[in-house]
Structures are given as C-alpha cells and as structure tokens.
mmCIF file of C-alpha atoms in Angstrom:
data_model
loop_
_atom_site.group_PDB
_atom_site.id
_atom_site.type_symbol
_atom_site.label_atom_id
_atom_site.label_comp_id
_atom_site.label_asym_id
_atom_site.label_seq_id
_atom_site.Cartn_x
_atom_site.Cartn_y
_atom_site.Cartn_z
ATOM 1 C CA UNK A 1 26.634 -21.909 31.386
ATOM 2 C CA UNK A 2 29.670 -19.177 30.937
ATOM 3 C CA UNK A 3 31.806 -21.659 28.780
ATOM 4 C CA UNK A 4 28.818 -22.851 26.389
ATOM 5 C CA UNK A 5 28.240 -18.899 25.807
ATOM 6 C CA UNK A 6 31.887 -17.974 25.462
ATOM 7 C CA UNK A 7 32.243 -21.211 23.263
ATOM 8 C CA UNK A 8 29.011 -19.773 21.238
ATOM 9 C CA UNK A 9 30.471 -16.656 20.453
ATOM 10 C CA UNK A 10 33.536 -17.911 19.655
ATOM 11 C CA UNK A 11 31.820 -20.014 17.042
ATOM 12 C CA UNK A 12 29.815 -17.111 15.902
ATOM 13 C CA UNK A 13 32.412 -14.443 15.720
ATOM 14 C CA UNK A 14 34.232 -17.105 13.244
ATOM 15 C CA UNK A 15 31.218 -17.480 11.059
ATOM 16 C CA UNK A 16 30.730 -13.828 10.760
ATOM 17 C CA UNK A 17 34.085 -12.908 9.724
ATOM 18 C CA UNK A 18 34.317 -16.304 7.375
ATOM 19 C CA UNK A 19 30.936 -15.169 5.660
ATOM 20 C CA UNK A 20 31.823 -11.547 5.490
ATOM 21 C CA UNK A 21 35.009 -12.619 3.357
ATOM 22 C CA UNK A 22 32.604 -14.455 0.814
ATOM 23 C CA UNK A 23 34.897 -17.237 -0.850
ATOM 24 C CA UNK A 24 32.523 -17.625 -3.699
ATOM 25 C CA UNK A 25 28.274 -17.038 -4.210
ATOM 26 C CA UNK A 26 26.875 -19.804 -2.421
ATOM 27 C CA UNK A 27 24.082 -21.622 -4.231
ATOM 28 C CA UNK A 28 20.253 -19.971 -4.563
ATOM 29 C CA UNK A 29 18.358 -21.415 -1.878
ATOM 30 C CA UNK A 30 21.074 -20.549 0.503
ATOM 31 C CA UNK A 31 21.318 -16.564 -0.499
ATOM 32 C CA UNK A 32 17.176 -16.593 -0.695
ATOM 33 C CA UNK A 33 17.146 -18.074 3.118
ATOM 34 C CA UNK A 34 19.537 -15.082 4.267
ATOM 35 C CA UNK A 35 16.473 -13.189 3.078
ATOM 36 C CA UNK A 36 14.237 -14.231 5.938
ATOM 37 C CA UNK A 37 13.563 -13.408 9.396
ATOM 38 C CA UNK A 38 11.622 -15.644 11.435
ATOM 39 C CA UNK A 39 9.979 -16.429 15.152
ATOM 40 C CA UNK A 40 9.099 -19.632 16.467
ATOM 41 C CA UNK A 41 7.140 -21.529 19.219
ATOM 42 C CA UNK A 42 9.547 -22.236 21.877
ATOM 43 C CA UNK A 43 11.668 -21.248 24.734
ATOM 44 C CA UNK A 44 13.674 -24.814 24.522
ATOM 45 C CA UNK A 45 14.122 -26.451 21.217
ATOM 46 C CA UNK A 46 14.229 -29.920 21.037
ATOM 47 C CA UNK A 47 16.614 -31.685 18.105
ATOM 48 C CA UNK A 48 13.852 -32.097 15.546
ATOM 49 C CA UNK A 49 12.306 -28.412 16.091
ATOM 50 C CA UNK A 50 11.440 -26.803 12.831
ATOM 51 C CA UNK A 51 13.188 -23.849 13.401
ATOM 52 C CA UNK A 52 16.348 -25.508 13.684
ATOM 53 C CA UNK A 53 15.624 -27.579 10.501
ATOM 54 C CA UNK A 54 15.250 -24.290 8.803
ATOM 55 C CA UNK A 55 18.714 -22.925 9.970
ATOM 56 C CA UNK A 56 20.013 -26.086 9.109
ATOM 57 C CA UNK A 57 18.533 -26.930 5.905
ATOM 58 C CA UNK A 58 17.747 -23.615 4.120
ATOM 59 C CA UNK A 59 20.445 -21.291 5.653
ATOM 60 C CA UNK A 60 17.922 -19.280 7.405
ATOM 61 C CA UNK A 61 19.172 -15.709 7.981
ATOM 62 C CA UNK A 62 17.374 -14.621 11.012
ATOM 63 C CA UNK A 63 15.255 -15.363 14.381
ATOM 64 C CA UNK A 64 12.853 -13.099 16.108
ATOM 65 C CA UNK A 65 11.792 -13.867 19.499
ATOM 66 C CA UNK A 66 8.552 -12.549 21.447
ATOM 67 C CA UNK A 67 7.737 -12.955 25.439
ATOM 68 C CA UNK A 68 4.092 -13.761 24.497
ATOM 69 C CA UNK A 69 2.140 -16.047 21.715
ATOM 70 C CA UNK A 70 -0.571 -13.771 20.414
ATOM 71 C CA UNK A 71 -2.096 -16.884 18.595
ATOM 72 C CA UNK A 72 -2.329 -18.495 21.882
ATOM 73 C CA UNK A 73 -2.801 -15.954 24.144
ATOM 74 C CA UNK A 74 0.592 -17.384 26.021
ATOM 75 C CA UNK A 75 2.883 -15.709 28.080
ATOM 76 C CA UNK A 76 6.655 -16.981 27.883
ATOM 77 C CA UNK A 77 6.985 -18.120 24.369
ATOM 78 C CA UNK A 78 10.358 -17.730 23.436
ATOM 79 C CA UNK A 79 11.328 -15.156 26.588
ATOM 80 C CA UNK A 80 11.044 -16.731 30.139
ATOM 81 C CA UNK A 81 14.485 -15.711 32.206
ATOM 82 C CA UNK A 82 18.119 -14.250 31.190
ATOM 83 C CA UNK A 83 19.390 -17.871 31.949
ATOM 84 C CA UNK A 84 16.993 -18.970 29.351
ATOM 85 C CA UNK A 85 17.629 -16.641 26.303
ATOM 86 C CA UNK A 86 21.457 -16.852 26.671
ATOM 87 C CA UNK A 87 20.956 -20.796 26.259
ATOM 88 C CA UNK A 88 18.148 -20.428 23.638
ATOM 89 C CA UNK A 89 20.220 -17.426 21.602
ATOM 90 C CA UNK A 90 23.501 -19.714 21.939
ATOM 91 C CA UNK A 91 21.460 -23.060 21.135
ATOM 92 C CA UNK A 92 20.496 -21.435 17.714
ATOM 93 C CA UNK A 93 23.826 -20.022 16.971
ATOM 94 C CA UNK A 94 25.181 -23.416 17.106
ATOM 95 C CA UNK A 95 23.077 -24.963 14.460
ATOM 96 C CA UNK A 96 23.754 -22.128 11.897
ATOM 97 C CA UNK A 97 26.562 -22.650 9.062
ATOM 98 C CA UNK A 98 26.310 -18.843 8.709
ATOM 99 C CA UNK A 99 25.637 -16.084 11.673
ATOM 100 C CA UNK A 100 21.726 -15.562 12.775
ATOM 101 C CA UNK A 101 20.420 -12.752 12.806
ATOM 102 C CA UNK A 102 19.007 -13.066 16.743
ATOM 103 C CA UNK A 103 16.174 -10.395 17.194
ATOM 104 C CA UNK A 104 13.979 -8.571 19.688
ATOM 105 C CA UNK A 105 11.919 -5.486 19.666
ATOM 106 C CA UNK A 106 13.501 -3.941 22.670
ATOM 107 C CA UNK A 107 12.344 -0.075 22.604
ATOM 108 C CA UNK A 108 11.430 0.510 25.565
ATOM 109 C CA UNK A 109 8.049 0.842 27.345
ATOM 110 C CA UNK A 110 5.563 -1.045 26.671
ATOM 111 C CA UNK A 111 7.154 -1.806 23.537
ATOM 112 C CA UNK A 112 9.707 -4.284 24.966
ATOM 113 C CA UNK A 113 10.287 -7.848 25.065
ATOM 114 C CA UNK A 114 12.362 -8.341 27.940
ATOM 115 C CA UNK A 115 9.741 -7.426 30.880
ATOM 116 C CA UNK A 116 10.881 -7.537 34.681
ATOM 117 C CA UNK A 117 8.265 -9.945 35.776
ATOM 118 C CA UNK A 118 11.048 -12.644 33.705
ATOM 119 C CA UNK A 119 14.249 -11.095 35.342
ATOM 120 C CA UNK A 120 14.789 -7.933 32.640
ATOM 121 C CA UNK A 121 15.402 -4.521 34.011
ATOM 122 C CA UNK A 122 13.162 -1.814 33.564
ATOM 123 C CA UNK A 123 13.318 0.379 30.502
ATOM 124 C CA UNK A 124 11.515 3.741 29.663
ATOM 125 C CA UNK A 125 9.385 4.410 26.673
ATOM 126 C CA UNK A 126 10.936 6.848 23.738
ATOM 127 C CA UNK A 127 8.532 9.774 25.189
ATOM 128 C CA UNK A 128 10.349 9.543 28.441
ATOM 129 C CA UNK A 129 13.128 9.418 26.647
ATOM 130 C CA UNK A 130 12.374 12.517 24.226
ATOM 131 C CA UNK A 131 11.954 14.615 27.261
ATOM 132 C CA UNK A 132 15.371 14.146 28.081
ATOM 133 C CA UNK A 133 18.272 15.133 26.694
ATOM 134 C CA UNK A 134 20.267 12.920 23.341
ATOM 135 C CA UNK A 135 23.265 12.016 25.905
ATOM 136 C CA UNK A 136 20.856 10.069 28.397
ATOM 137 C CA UNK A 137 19.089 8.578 25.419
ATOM 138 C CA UNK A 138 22.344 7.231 24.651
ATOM 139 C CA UNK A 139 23.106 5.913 27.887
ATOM 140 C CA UNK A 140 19.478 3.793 27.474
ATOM 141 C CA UNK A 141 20.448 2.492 24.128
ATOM 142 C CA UNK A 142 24.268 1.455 25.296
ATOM 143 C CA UNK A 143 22.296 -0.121 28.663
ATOM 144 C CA UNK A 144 19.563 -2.239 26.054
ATOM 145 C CA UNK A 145 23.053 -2.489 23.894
ATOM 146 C CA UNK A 146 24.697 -4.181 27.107
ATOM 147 C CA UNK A 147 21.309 -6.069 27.758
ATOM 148 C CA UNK A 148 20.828 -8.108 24.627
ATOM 149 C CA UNK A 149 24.749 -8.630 24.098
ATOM 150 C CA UNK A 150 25.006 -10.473 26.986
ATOM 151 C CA UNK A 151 21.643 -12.730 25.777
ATOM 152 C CA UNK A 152 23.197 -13.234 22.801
ATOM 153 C CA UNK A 153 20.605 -11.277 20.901
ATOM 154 C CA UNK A 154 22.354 -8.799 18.094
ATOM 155 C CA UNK A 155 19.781 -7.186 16.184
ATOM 156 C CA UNK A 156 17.201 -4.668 18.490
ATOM 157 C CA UNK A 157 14.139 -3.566 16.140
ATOM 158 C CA UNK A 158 14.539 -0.181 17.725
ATOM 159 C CA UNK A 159 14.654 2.966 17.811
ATOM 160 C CA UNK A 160 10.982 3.852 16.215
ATOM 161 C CA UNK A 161 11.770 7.226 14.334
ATOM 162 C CA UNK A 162 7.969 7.950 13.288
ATOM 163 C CA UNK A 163 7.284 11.312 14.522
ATOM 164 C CA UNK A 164 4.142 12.055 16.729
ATOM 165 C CA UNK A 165 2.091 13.271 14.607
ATOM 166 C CA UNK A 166 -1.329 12.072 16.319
ATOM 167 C CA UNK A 167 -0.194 10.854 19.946
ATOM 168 C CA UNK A 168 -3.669 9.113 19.644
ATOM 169 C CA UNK A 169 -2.342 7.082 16.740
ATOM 170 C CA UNK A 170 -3.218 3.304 17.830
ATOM 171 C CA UNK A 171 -0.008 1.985 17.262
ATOM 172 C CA UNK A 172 2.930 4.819 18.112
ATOM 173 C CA UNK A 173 1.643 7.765 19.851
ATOM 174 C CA UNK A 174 -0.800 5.806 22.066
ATOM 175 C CA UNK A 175 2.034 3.273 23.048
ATOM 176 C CA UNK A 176 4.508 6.285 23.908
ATOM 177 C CA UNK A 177 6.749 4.663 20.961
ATOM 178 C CA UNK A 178 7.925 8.108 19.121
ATOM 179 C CA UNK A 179 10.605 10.235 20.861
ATOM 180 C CA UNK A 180 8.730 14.096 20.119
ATOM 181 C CA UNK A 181 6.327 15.747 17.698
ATOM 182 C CA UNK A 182 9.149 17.462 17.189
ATOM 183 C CA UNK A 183 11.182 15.406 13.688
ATOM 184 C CA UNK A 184 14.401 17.559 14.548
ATOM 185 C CA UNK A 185 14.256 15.725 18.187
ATOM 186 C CA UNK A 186 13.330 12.195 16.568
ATOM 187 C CA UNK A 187 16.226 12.375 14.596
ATOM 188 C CA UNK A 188 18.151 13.106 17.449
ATOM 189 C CA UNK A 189 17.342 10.815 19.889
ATOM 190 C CA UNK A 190 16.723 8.362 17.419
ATOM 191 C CA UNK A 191 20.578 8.830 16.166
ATOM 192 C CA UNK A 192 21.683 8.805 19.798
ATOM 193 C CA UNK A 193 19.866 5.413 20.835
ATOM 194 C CA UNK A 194 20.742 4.019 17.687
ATOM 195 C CA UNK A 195 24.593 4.466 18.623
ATOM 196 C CA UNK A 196 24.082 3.569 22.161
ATOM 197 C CA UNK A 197 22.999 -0.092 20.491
ATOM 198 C CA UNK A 198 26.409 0.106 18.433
ATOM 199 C CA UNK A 199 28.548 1.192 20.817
ATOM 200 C CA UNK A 200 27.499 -2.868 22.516
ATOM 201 C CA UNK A 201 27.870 -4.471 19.157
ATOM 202 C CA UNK A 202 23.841 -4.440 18.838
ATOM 203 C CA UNK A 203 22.651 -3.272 15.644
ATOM 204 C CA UNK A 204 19.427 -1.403 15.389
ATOM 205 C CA UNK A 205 16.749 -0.870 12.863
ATOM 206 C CA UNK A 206 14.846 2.288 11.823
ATOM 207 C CA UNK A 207 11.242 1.883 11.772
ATOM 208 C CA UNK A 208 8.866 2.047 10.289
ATOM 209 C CA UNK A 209 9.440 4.023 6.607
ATOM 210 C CA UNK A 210 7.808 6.235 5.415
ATOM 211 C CA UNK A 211 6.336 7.503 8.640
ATOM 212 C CA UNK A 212 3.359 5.620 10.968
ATOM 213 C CA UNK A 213 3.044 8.683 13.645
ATOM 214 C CA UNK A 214 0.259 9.763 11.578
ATOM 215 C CA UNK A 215 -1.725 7.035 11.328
ATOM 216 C CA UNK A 216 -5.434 6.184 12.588
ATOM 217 C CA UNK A 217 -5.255 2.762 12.435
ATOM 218 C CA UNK A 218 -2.570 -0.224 13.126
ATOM 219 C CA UNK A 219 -1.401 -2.378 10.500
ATOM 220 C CA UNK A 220 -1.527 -5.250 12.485
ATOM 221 C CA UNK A 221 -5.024 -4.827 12.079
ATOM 222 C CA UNK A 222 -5.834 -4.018 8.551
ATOM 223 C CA UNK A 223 -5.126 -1.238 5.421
ATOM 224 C CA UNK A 224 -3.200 1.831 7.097
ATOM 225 C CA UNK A 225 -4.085 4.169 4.667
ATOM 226 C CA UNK A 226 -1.795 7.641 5.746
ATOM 227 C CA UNK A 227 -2.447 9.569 2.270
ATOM 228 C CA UNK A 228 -4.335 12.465 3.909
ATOM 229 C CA UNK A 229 -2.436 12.555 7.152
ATOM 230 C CA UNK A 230 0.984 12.462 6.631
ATOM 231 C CA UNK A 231 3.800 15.284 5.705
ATOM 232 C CA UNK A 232 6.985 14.853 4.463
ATOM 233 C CA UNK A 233 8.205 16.659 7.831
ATOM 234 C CA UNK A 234 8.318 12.548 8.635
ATOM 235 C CA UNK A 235 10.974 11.926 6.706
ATOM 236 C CA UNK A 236 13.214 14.118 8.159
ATOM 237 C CA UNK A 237 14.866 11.442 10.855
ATOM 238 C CA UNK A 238 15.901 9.405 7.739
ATOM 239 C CA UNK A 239 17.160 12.740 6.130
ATOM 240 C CA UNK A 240 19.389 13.211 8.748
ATOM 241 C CA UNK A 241 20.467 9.277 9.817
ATOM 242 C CA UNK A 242 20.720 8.057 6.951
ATOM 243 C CA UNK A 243 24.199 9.898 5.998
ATOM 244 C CA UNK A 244 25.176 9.676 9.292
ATOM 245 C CA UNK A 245 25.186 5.296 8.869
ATOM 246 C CA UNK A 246 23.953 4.976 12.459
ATOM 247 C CA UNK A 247 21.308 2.242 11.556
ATOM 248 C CA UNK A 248 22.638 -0.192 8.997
ATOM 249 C CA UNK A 249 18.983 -1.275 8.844
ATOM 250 C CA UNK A 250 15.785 0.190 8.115
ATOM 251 C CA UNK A 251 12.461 -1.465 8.641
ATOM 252 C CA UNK A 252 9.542 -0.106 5.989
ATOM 253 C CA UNK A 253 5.937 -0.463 7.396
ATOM 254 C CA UNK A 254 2.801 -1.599 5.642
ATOM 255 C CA UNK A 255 1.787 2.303 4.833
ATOM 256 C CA UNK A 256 -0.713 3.482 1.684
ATOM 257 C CA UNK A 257 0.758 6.463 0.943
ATOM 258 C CA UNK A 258 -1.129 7.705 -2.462
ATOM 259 C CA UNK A 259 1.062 10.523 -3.342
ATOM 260 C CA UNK A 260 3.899 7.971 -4.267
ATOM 261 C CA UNK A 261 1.760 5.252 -4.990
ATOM 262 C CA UNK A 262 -1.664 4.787 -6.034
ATOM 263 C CA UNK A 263 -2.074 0.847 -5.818
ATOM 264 C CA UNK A 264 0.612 -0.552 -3.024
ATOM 265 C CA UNK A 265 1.390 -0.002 0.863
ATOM 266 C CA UNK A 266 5.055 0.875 1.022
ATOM 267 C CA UNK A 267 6.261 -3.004 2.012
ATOM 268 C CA UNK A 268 5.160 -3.440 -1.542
ATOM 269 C CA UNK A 269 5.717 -0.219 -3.746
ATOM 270 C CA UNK A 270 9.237 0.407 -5.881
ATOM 271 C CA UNK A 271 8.561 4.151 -5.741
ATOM 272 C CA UNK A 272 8.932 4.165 -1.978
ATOM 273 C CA UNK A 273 11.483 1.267 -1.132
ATOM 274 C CA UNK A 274 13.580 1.883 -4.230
ATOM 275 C CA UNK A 275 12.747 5.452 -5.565
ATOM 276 C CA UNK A 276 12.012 7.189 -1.987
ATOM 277 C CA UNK A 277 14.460 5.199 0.250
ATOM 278 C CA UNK A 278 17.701 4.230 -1.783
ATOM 279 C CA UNK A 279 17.520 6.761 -4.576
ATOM 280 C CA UNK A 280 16.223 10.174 -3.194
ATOM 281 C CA UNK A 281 17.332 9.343 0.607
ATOM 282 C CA UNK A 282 21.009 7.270 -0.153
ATOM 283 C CA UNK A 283 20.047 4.598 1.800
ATOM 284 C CA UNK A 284 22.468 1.345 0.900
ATOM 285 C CA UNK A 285 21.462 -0.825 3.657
ATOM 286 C CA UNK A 286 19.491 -3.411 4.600
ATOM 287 C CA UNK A 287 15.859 -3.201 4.212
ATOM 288 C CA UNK A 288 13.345 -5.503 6.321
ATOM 289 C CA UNK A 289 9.933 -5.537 5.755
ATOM 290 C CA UNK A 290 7.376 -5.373 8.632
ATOM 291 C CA UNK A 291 5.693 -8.743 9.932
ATOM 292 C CA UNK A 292 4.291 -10.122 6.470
ATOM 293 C CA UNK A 293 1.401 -11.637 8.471
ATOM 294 C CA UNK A 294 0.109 -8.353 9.206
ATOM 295 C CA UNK A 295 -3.917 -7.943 8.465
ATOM 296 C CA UNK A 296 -2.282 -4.850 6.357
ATOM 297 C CA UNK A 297 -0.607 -7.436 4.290
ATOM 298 C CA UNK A 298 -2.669 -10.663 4.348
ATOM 299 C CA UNK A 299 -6.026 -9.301 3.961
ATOM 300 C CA UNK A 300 -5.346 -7.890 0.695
ATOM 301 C CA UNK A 301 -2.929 -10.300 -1.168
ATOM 302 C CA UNK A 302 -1.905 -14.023 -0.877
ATOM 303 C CA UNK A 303 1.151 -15.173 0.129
ATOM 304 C CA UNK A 304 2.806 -16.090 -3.321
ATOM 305 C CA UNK A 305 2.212 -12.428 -4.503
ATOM 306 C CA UNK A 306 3.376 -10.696 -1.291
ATOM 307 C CA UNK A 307 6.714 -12.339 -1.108
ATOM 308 C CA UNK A 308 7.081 -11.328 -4.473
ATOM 309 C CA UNK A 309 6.344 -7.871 -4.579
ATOM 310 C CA UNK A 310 8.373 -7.204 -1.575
ATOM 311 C CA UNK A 311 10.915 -8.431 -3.146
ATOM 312 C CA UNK A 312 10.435 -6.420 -6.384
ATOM 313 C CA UNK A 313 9.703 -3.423 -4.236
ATOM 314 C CA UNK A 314 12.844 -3.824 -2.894
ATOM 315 C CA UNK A 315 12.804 -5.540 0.531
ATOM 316 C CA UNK A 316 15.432 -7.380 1.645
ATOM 317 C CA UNK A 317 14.523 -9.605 4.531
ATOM 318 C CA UNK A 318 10.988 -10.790 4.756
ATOM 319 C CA UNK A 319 10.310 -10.773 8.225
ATOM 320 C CA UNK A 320 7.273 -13.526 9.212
ATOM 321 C CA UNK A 321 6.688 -13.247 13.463
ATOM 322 C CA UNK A 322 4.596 -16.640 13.010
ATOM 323 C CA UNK A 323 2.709 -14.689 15.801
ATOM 324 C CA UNK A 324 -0.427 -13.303 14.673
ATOM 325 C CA UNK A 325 -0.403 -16.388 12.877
ATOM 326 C CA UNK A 326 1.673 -19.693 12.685
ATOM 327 C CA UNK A 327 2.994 -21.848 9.888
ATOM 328 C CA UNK A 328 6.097 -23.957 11.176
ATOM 329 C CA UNK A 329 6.611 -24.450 7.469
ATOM 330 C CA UNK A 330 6.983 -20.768 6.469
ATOM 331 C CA UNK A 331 10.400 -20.597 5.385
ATOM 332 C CA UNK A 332 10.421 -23.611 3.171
ATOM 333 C CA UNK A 333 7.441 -22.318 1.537
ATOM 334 C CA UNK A 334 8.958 -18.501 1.487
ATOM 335 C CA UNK A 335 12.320 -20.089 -0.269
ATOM 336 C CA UNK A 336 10.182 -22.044 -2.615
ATOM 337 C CA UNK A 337 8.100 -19.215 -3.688
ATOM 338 C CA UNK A 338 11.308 -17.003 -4.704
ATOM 339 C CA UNK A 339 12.931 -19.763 -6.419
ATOM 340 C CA UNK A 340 9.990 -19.903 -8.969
ATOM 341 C CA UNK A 341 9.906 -15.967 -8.740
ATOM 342 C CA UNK A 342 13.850 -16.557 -10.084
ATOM 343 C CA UNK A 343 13.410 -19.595 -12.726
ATOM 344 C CA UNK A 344 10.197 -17.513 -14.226
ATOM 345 C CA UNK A 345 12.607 -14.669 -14.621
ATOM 346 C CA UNK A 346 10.047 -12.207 -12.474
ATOM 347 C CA UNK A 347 13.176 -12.156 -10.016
ATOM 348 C CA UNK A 348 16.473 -11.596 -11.319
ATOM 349 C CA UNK A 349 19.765 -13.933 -9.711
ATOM 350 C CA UNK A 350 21.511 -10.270 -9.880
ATOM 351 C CA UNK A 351 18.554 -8.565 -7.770
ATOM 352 C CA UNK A 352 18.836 -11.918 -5.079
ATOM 353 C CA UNK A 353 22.776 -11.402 -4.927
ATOM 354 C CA UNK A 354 22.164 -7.925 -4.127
ATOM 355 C CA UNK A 355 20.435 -8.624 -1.131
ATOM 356 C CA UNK A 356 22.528 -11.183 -0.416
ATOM 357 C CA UNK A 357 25.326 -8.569 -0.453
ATOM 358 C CA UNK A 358 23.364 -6.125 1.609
ATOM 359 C CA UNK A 359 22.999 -8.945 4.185
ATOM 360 C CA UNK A 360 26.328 -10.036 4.080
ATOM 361 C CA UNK A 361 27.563 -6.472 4.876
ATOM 362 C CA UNK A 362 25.668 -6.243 7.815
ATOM 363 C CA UNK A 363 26.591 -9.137 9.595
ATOM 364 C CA UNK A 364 30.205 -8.138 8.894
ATOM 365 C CA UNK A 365 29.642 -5.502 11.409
ATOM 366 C CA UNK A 366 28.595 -8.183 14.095
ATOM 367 C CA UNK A 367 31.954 -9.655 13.636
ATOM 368 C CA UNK A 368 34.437 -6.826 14.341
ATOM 369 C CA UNK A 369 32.475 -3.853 17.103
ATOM 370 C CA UNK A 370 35.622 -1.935 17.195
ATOM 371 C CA UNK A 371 36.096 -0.772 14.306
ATOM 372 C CA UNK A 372 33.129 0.167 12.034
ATOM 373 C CA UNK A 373 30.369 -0.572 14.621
ATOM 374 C CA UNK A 374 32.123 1.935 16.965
ATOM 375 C CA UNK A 375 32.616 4.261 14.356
ATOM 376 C CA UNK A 376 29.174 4.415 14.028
ATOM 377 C CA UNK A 377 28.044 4.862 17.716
ATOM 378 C CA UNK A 378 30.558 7.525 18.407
ATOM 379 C CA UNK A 379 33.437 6.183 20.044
ATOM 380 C CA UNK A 380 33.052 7.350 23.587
ATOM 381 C CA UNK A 381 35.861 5.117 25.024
#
C-alpha cells in the first residue's frame, strides 16, 4: 500500500508541474472538463466506472467525495476507512492525464467528512474554534492539512467565512459552521485555518460569497433569499483574505441578494461574481460554484441555462455532488452544454481559456508546497 501511494504521487507531482508549464492550449473539451467538479457512487471503482471514463475521456478537473449517499440514504459512499481513501484518492489519480482536483468538505464538526466511526480523528466545529485563539486554529487546519495529505485528498472546502449573523440560520449558525459574530474574528480564524491547510500542501476554499450567516433558509432546500438580512459587515473576511492570497479559491453560494441583483442568486449574477468579487474585492482566483443540484438552483432553472449563466456570471468550476441527486452522465452532458454555449458565440473561447488559466494556476501550487503554498500559510518551519 506505501509504494502504490508514493508511486501515485510521484505520478501526480509530474502532472502538476507538466500542466502548470502549459506547452500549448489543449483542445476545447479538454479546458471545459477542467471546469468541473464532480462526486460519484463508490468507495471502489471498478475499470468501466463512469467516473473514471470521465477523467479519462473528457479531462475531468475534479472529484468530490462524501461519507454518506443522501439519494440513498447510505452510509459509506465514497468514505469507509483511511486504507480505503488513500487507495480510492490514488486509484483516481492514476487514470488522470492532468492532476484531479481530490475534494472533501472537512471543516470540522458536524460539517466533516472524515467521521471517527470510519477511523478519522475527531475535529471541532469553527465555534469551538472561534473561542480560541488564531494560533490553535492554525494548529486544526495544519492537523486536517496533515489528515487529507496523507489520503491523498488536496482540496478541503473549508474554512466557512460567513459570519454569524443568525446562529439559528439552518445551514451555518445552527451547524456551529461560522467561527464568531464577530467578521474581524472570521477573518482571522478563517485566514489562520486557511494557512494551516497550506502549510500541508492542502488548498482551501472560502465559502460561501457573498455571506450565508444571515440566512433563514438552506439552499439545499430552495430560494435563499438574504436581501433584507444581510450587511455588508459580511464581506469583511474577503476584505481582508483576499489580499492576503491565503485561499486561492473561493466558493460563491446560491444567495438572492437584491441590492446587487434584482433577477439572479449570486452562483448566477455578473454583478456579484464579476463586479463584487474580482473587480471591487481583487479576487484573481478560482471561483467554484456551490453544488449545482441545489433546490436553490434546480427549482428555478434547467440545467442548460444554469451551466450557462454560471459561466457568464463568472464561475469557474461547476461543482455537481451527484448527491442530492444522481446523473452518472453529468459531465458529458455539462461539457456538451458549454461547447454549444461556445459554437453559438454566448461563451467566448477567450472567457473558457481564462478559466482554464485560473485552474491551471491553482494546481501549480499542488505541485511545488514549498515555495508559494508556504508562502501563503506563513512559513512556520
């Protein structure tokens, strides 16, 4: 088991670094797959699995993978023991041409993947966390860091840096997923668990733009309309992390927010991804929608025309869990769709390649933890 996950990252440190040089725009279909993020059924994969046909045959760009099958109501879906994830992570590594992005939501809490009752330490929630100090906040993001490195995992869809707003909010403050009601302390404990993940090579990702600690409802559910609730005090953990380049990712969540758009949640709005996020706040990484398959999403448009906004909006990976619902075939059909969003000239080739490059950069980081990575966490070697 050692040598087939020293041999896997081996193989993967090579494909970062070769795909991080470039050597020429590969073709369409191959940048548009970079641009999603999937799950699957599965905690072995047997040759003719779809998900490896999809990292195989459309250069998919990322995995996510979930300890339960909410479809099902399973326990064990793609998370069953440490033994089992290393082989699964390194398994999927090997049928890529270009470096997965391997993902878990790994807070903290109850928001965690990687549960003790499969063989995963115990980790606390970000309001334990808060109450502490930004140096032992960092010490639980380089332990989660340390964690999912050695699983072969490499993105963490953590640190949440929505502010408390309403601590009876359905899907942060009753979960004990925001650090404080404090934004000052977010920021800071977000910034400090954010370089804990770096300082182990594990990248994380903000979440969830513009702000969800306000909210009444979950988006998981339905429309998460914040218009009357939230204050742009919530922005304030992006105001400070952003220039700081401790989160090379950002995840936007499906949030109505009227004042800076009348018709479309943030996933889906220019004015927010592209006039909020990149031009008023700096931001030049990598941004990655929330679960598409969200009731927030697919109660309100079809498939075809959420892809496509996102897109426009300004998304850069399309993240589908294929948990609240399941379509094996997702990716081809999520490649297909942008290709005729690009030959109809809705999509440009120039606004794919600038994902593409967004992506690119990224996973560049993946290949080479000492030197930018590091930088970023705060060398404390």
């Amino acid at each position: 088991m050692i040598r087939i996950v020293l041999c896997a990252v081996v193989v993967f440190v090579l494909q970062v670094s070769a795909f991080a040089a470039g050597g020429g725009r590969p073709e369409l279909r191959a940048m548009l797959g970079q641009m999603l993020l999937v799950g699957f059924r599965g905690a072995e994969l047997s040759d003719d699995a779809s998900i490896l046909r999809d990292i195989r045959e459309h250069d998919l760009g990322g995995v996510i993978l979930f300890d339960r099958d909410v479809q099902l109501r399973t326990v064990g879906r793609n998370i069953q023991s440490p033994a089992q994830v290393r082989a699964l992570s390194a398994r999927l590594q090997a049928a890529a041409r270009t470096p997965l992005f391997i993902a878990v939501d790994q807070e903290g809490g109850r928001a965690r993947r990687l549960r003790e009752d499969a063989g995963f330490p115990f980790s606390p929630s970000a309001r334990a966390m808060g109450q502490s100090s930004p140096d032992a906040t960092w010490q639980e993001g380089e332990r989660t860091g340390r964690l999912l490195a050695g699983l072969g995992i490499n993105l963490d869809f953590a640190p949440v840096a929505d502010v408390d707003v309403n601590p009876a909010s359905p899907a942060i403050g009753a979960l004990e997923r925001s650090f404080s009601a404090d934004p000052e302390t977010v920021a800071a404990h977000a910034g400090a668990f954010s370089r804990g993940l770096l300082s182990r090579g594990v990248l994380p990702c903000l979440k969830h733009f513009p702000g969800h600690g306000s909210a009444m409802a979950d988006s998981h559910l339905g429309l998460t309309d914040i218009s009357r609730t939230w204050s742009p005090a919530e922005l304030i953990p992006y105001e400070r992390l952003i220039p700081l380049g401790v989160s090379p990712l950002i995840m936007c969540g499906h949030l109505f927010l009227e004042r800076f758009d009348a018709d479309h949640p943030a996933t889906l709005s220019p004015a927010v991804l592209t006039g909020l996020l990149r031009e008023r706040l700096g931001f030049t990484g990598v941004i990655v929608s929330d679960d598409m398959q969200m009731r927030a999403i697919t109660a309100h448009y079809g498939l075809e025309e959420a892809v496509l906004r996102a897109v426009e909006a300004g998304v850069d990976i399309l993240v589908f869990g294929n948990n609240l619902d399941y379509d094996p075939d997702i990716v081809p059909k999520a490649v297909d769709i942008l290709v005729r969003g690009v030959d109809s000239g809705r999509l440009s080739r120039q606004r794919i390649e600038a994902s593409f490059d967004r992506i690119r950069k990224a996973k560049a980081l993946l290949a080479a933890p000492s030197g930018a990575m590091r930088e970023a966490a705060g060398d404390r070697s």
